Short mmCIF file of C-alpha atoms (C1' of nucleotides) in Angstrom, two decimals:
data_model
loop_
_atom_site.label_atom_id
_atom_site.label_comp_id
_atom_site.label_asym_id
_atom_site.label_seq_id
_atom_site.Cartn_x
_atom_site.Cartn_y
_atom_site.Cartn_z
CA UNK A 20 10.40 -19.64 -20.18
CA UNK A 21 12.89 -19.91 -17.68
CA UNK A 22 15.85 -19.50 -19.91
CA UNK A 23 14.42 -15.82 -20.70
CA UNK A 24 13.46 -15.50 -16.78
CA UNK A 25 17.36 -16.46 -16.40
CA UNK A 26 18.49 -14.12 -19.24
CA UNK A 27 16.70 -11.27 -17.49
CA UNK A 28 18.07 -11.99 -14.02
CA UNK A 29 21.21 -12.23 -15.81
CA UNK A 30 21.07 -8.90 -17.53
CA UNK A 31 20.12 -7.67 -14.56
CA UNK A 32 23.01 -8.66 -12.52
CA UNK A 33 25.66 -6.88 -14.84
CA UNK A 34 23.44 -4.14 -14.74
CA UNK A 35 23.61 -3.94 -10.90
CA UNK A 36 27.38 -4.59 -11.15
CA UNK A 37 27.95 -1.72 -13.22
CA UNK A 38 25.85 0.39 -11.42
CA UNK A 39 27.68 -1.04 -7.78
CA UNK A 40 30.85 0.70 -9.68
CA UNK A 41 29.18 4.06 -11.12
CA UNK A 42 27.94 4.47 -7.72
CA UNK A 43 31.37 4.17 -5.92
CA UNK A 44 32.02 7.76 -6.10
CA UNK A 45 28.87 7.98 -4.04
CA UNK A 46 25.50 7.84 -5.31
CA UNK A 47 23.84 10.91 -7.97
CA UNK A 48 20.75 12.60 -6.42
CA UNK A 49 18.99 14.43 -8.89
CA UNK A 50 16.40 16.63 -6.24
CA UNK A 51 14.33 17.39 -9.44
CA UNK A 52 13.53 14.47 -10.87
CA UNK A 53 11.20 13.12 -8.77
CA UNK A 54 8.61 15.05 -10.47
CA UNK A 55 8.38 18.23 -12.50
CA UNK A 56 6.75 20.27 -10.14
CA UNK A 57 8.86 20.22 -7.51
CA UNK A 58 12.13 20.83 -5.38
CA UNK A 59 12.47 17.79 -3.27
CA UNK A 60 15.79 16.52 -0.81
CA UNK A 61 14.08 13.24 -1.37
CA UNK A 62 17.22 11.02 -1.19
CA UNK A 63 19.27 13.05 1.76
CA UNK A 64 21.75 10.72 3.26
CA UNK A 65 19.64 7.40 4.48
CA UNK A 66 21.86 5.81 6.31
CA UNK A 67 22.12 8.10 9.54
CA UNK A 68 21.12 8.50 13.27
CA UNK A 69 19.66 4.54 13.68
CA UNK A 70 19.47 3.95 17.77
CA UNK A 71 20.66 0.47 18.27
CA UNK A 72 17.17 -1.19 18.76
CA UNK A 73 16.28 0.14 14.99
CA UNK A 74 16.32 -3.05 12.49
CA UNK A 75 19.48 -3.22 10.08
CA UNK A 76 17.62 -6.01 7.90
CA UNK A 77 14.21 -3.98 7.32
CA UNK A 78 13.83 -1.16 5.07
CA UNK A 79 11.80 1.42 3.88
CA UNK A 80 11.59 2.37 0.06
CA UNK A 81 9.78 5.64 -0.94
CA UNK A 82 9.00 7.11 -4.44
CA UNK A 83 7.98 3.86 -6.21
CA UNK A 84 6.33 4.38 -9.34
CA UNK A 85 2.61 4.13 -9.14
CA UNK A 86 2.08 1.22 -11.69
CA UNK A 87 5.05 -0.96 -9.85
CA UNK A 88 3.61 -4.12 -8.36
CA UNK A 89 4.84 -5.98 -5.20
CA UNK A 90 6.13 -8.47 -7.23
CA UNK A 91 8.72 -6.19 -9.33
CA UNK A 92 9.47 -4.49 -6.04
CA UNK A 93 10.73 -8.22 -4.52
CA UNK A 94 12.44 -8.96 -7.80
CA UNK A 95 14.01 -5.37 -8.04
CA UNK A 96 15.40 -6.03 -4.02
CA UNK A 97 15.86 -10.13 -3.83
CA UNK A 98 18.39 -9.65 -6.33
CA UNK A 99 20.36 -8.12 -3.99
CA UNK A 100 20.02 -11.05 -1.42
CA UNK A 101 17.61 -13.02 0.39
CA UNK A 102 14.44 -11.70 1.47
CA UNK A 103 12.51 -12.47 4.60
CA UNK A 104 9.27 -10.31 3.84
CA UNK A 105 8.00 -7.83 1.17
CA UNK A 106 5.05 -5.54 1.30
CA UNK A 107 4.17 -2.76 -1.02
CA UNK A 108 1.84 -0.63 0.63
CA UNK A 109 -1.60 -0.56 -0.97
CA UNK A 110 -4.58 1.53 -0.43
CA UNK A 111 -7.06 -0.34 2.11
CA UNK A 112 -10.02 0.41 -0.32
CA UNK A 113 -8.94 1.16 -3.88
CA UNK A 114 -6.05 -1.91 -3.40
CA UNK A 115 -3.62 1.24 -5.55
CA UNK A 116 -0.13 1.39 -4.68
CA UNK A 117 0.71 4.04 -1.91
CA UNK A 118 3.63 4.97 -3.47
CA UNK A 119 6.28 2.94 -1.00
CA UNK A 120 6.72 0.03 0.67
CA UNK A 121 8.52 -2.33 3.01
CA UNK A 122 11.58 -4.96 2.36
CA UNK A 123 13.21 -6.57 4.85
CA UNK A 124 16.51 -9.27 4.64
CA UNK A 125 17.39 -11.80 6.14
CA UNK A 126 20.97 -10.60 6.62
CA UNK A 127 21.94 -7.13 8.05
CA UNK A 128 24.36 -6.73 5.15
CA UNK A 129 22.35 -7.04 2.03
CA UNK A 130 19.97 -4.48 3.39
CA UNK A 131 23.61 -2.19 3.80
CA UNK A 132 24.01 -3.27 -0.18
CA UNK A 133 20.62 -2.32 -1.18
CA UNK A 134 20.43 1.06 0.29
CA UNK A 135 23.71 1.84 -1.31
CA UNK A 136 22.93 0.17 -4.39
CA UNK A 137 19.15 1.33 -5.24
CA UNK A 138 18.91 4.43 -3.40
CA UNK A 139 18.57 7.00 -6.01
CA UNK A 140 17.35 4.49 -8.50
CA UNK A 141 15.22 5.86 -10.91
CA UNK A 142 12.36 3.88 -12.06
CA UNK A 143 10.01 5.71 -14.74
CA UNK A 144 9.66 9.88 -13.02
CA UNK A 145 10.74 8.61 -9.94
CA UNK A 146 13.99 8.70 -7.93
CA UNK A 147 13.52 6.12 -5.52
CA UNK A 148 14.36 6.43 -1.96
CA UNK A 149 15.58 3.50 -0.19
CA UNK A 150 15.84 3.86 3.74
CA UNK A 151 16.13 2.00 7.07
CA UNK A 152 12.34 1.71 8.69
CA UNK A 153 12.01 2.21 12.09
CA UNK A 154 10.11 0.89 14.13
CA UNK A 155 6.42 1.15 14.22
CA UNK A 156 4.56 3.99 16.32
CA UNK A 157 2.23 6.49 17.01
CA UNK A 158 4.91 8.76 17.17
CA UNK A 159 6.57 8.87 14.13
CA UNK A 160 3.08 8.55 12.12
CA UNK A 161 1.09 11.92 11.06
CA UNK A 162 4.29 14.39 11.21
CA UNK A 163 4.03 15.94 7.50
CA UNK A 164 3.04 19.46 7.31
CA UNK A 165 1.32 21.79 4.60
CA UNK A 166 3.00 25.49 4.42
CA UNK A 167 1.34 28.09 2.63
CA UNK A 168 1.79 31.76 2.10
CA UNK A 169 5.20 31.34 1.25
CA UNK A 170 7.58 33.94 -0.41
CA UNK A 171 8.37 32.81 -3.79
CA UNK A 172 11.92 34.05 -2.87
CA UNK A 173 12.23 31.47 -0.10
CA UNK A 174 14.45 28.59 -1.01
CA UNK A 175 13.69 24.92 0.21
CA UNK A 176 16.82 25.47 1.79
CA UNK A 177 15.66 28.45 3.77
CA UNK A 178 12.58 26.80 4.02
CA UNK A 179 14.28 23.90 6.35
CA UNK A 180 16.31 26.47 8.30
CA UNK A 181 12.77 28.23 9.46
CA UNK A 182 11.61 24.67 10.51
CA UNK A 183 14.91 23.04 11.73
CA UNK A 184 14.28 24.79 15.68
CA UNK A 185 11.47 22.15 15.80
CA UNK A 186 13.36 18.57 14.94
CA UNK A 187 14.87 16.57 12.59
CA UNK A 188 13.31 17.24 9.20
CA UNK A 189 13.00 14.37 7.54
CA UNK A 190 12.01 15.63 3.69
CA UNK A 191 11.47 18.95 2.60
CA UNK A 192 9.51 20.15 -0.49
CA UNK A 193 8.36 23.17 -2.16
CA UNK A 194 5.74 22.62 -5.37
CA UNK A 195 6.61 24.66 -8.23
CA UNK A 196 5.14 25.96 -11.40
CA UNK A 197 5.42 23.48 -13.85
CA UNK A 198 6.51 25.44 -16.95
CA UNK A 199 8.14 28.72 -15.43
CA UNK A 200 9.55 26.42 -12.32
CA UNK A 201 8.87 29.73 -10.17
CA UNK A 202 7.84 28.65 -6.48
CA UNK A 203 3.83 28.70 -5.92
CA UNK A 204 4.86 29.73 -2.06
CA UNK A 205 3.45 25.91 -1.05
CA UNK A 206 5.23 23.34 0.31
CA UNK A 207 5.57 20.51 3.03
CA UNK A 208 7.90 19.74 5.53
CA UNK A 209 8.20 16.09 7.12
CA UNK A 210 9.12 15.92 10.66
CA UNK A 211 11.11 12.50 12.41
CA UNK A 212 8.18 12.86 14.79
CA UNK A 213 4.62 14.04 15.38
CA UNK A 214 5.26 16.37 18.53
CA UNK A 215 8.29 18.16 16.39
CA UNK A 216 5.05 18.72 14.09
CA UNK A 217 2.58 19.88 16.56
CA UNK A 218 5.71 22.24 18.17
CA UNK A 219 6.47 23.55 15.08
CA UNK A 220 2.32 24.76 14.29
CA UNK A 221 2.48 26.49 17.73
CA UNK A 222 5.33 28.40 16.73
CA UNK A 223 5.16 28.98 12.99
CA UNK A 224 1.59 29.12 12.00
CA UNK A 225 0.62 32.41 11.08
CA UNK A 226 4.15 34.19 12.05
CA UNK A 227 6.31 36.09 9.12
CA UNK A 228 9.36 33.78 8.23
CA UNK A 229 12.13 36.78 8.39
CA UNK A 230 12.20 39.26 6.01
CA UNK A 231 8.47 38.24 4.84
CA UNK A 232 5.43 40.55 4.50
CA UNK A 233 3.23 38.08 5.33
CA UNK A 234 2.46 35.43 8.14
CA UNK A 235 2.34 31.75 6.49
CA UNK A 236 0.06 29.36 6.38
CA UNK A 237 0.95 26.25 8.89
CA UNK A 238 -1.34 23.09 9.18
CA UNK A 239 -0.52 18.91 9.07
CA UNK A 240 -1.01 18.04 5.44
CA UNK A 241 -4.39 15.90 4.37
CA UNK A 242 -3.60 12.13 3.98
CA UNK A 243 -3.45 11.95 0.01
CA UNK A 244 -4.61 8.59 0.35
CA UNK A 245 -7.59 10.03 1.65
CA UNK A 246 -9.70 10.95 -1.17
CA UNK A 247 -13.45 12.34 -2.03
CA UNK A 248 -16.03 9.15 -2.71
CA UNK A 249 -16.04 10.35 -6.24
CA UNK A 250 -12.12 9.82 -6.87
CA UNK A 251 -12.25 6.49 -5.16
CA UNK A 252 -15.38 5.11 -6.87
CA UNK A 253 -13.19 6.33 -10.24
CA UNK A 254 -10.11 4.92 -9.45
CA UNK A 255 -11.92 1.82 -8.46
CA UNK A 256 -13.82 1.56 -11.78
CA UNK A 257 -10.35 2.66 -13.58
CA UNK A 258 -7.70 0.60 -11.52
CA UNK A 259 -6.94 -2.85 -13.52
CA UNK A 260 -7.09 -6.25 -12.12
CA UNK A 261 -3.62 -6.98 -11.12
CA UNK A 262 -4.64 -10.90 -9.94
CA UNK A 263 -5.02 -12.24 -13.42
CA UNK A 264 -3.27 -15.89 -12.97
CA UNK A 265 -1.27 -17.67 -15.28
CA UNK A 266 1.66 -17.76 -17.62
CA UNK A 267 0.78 -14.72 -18.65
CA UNK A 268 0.72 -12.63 -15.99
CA UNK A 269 3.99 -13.58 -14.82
CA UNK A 270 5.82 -12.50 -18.70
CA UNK A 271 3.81 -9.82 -18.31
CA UNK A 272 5.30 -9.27 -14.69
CA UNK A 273 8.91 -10.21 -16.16
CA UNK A 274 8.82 -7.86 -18.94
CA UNK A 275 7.81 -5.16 -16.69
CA UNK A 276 10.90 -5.53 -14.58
CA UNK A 277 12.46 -5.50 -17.49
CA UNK A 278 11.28 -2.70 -19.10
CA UNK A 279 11.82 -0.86 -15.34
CA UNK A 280 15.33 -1.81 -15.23
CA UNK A 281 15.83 -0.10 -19.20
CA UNK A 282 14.42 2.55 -18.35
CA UNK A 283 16.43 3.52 -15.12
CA UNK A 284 20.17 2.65 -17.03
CA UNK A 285 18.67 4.02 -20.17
CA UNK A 286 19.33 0.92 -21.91
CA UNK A 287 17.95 1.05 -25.32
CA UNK A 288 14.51 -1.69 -25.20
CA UNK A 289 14.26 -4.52 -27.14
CA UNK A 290 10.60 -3.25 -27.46
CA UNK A 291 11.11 0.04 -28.66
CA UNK A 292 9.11 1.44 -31.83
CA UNK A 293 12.12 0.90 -33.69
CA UNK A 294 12.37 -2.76 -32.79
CA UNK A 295 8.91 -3.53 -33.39
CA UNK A 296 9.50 -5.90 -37.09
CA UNK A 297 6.20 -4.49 -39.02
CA UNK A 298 5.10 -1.42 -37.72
CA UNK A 299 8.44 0.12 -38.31
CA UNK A 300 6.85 2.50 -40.72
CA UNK A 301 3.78 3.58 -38.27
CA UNK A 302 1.99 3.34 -41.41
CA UNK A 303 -1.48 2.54 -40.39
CA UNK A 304 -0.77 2.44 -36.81
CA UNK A 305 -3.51 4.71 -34.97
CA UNK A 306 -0.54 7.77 -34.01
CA UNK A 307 -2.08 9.36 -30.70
CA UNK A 308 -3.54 12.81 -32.13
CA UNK A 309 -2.57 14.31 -28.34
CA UNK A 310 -0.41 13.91 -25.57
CA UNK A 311 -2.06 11.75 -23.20
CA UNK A 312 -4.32 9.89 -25.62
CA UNK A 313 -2.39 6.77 -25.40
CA UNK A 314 -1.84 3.84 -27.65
CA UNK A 315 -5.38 2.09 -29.14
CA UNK A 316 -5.02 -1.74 -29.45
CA UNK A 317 -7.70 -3.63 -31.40
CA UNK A 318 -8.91 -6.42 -29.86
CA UNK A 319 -10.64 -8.91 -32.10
CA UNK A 320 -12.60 -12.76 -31.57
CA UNK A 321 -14.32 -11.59 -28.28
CA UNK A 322 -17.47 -14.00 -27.34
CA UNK A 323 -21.00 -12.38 -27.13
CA UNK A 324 -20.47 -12.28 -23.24
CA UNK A 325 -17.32 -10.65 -22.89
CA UNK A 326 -17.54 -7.32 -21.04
CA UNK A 327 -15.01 -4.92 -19.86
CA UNK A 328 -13.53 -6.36 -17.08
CA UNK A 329 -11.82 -9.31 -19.22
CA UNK A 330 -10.12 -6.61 -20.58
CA UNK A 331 -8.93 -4.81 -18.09
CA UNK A 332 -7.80 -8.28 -16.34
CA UNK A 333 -5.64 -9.55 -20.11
CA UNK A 334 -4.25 -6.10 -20.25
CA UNK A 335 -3.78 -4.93 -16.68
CA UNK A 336 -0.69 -7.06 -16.25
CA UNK A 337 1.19 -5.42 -18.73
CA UNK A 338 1.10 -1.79 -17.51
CA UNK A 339 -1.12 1.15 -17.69
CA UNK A 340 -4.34 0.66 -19.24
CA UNK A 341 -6.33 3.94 -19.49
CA UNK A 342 -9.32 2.97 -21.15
CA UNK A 343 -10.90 -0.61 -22.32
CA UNK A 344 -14.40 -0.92 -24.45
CA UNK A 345 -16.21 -3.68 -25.70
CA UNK A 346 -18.18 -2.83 -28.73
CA UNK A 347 -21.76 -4.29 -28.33
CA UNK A 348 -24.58 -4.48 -30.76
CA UNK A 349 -27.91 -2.08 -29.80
CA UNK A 350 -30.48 -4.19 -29.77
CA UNK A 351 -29.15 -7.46 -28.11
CA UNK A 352 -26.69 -5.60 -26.00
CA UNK A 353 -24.58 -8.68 -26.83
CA UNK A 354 -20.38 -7.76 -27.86
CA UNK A 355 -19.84 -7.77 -31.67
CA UNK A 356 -17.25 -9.79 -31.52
CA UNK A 357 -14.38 -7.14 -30.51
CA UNK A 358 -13.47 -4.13 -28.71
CA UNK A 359 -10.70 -1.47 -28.18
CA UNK A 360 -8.18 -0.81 -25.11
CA UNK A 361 -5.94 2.01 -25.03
CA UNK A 362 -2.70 2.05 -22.98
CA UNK A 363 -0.65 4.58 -22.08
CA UNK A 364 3.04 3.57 -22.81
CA UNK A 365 4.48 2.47 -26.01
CA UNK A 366 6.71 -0.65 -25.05
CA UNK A 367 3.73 -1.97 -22.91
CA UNK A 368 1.29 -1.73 -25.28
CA UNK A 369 3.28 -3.38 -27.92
CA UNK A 370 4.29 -6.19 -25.17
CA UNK A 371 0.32 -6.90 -24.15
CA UNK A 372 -0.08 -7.31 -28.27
CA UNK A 373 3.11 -9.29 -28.80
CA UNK A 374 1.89 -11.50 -25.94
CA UNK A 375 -1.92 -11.76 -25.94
CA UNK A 376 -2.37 -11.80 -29.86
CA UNK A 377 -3.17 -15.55 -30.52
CA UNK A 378 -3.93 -16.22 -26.91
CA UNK A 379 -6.83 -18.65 -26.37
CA UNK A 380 -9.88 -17.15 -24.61
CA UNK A 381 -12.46 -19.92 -23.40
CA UNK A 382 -12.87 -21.61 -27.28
CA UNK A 383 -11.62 -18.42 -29.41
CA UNK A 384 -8.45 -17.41 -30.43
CA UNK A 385 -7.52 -13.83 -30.10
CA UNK A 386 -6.03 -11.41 -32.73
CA UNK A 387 -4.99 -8.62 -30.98
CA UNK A 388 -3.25 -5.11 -33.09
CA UNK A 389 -2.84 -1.63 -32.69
CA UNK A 390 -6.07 -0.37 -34.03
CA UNK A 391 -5.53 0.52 -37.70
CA UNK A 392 -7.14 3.67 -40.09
CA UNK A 393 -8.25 0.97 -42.55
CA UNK A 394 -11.81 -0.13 -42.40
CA UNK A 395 -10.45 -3.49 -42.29
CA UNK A 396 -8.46 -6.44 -43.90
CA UNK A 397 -9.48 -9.34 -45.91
"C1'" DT B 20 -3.66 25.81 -1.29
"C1'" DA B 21 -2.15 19.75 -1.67
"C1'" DT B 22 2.77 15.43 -2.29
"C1'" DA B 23 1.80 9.24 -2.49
"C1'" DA B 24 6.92 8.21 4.44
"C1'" DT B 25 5.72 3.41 8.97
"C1'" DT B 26 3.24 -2.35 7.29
#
DNA sequence: TATAATT
């Protein structure tokens, strides 16, 4: 086990290296690929304007994917050098991933390295954003704003010109039609600080950007953390158990690094379909009939007590699980013996099988498969 | 008419 944990920190190392040389002509910046939807200047120059009291050992990184753990984010930054402290920032109730989080070094220049290095990273949809934090205040907190009413015309560019009079503009964004990519005249606009915000409401909301017919729409934007009691209680019920101990959860954890890192250098998986020995043919693998169904993973040997959440805690660790059921008999209300989980991505799925499928559970052994069309196998 | 940016 640590030979492979080597083996990937290995890998990983070239990988960097490589990437330390592709990224000498300065770093790419795709401003669309941080999502479909919209026009982003998520990644504008990050190294800029620090005051001399700011930290050079503490940064912040923005645009993490959504299933990335704390864990991957340490072991995606401490291979650039030491690290003091880590924190992914978490959702006080649901315990879900923000969406960024906080790294800081214990020397000055590895946090240098890592924003040149990993800034512009992308991990999964997203182009990650790595930054120097400053410090924490009131001030600086609560500066986003929500524009509506919009031209469709008006570029993000424009967009940062009508709002540049107020302060520093720290991101800019207009949300586009998915499929035609044609503005829907919405967008937000981050301000360095929360009086540039307020200044800019008192001079902007409801005025006619020039050349407009109509006045826009300008208000600070809703938390997005800050959801209805119905989404929460959902994602609650929905979000997997990320503290499963053990061996496990740490290939699990390794593999998703892993399977991060091939997916940002578009290095071909050793856990791709292709690569799978067996199931190379699909034939009588359970083929998703729609987008979004996900992969279904048979999950056989269960006791008569198991219940859902011993699923969601086996599986959790090894990426997105969207649904998990344990198939009980009606009268007793006791499981039959097995039940089904169904998980978004391919190479994750395939892992969670590769790994779990023979795994011990209390006095049973699991067997653990994509779910097949046969009725079953002798 | 709503994105995961200050622990």
């Amino acid at each position: 086990s640590f030979q492979i944990h080597f083996r990937i920190l290995n890998a990983f190392q070239q990988v960097i290296a490589a990437m330390e040389t592709q990224l000498s002509n300065g770093p790419t910046c795709n401003n669309t690929s941080n999502g479909p939807s919209t026009i982003s200047n998520n990644c504008s120059s990050p190294v800029e304007s620090g005051s001399m009291e700011d930290s050079k050992t503490n940064l912040i990184v923005n645009y993490l994917p959504q299933n990335m753990t704390q864990e991957e984010l340490k072991s995606l930054f401490g291979s650039i050098g030491e690290i003091e402290s880590c924190k992914l920032v978490r959702d006080k109730i649901t315990g879900q991933s923000l969406g960024y989080g906080f790294v800081n070094y214990v020397d000055p220049k590895d946090a240098e390295k890592a924003i040149n290095t990993l800034n512009g990273l992308r991990l999964q949809t997203k182009t990650i954003k790595v930054s120097y934090a400053r410090p924490s205040s009131a001030s600086i907190r609560d500066a986003n704003l929500y524009v509506s009413g919009l031209p469709k015309t008006m570029t993000q560019k424009e967009l940062e010109q009508l709002f540049s009079q107020y302060g520093r503009i720290i991101t800019s964004r207009i949300l586009v039609d998915q499929v035609t990519g044609v503005s829907r005249g919405v967008g937000f606009i981050r301000f360095d600080r929360r009086i540039e915000a307020e200044e800019a409401i008192k001079g902007l909301n409801g005025q006619k950007p020039p050349g407009a017919t109509e006045p826009i729409t300008v208000k600070f934007a809703n938390n997005p953390s800050q959801k209805t009691s119905q989404a929460l209680l959902s994602q609650l019920y929905q979000s997997p158990n990320r503290r499963y101990p053990g061996p496990l959860a740490q290939q699990a954890q390794r593999f998703r690094l892993d399977n991060l890192l091939n997916m940002a250098y578009g290095v071909k998986s050793r856990f791709s379909p292709m690569a799978i020995d067996g199931v190379t043919s699909l034939a009588g693998i359970n083929i998703p009939g729609h987008a979004g169904t996900g992969w279904c993973i048979f999950v056989y040997n269960l006791a008569p007590d198991a219940d859902e959440s011993i699923l969601w805690q086996m599986f959790g660790p090894f990426g997105a699980v969207t649904n998990v059921k344990v198939i009980r008999d009606f009268n007793t209300n006791k499981c039959k013996g097995f039940g089904f989980v169904t998980m978004t991505n391919y190479d994750e799925a395939a892992m969670a099988i590769a790994s779990l499928n023979g795994y011990r559970l209390g006095d049973r052994v699991l067997q653990v498969s994509f779910k097949t069309n046969k009725t079953h196998k002798a």
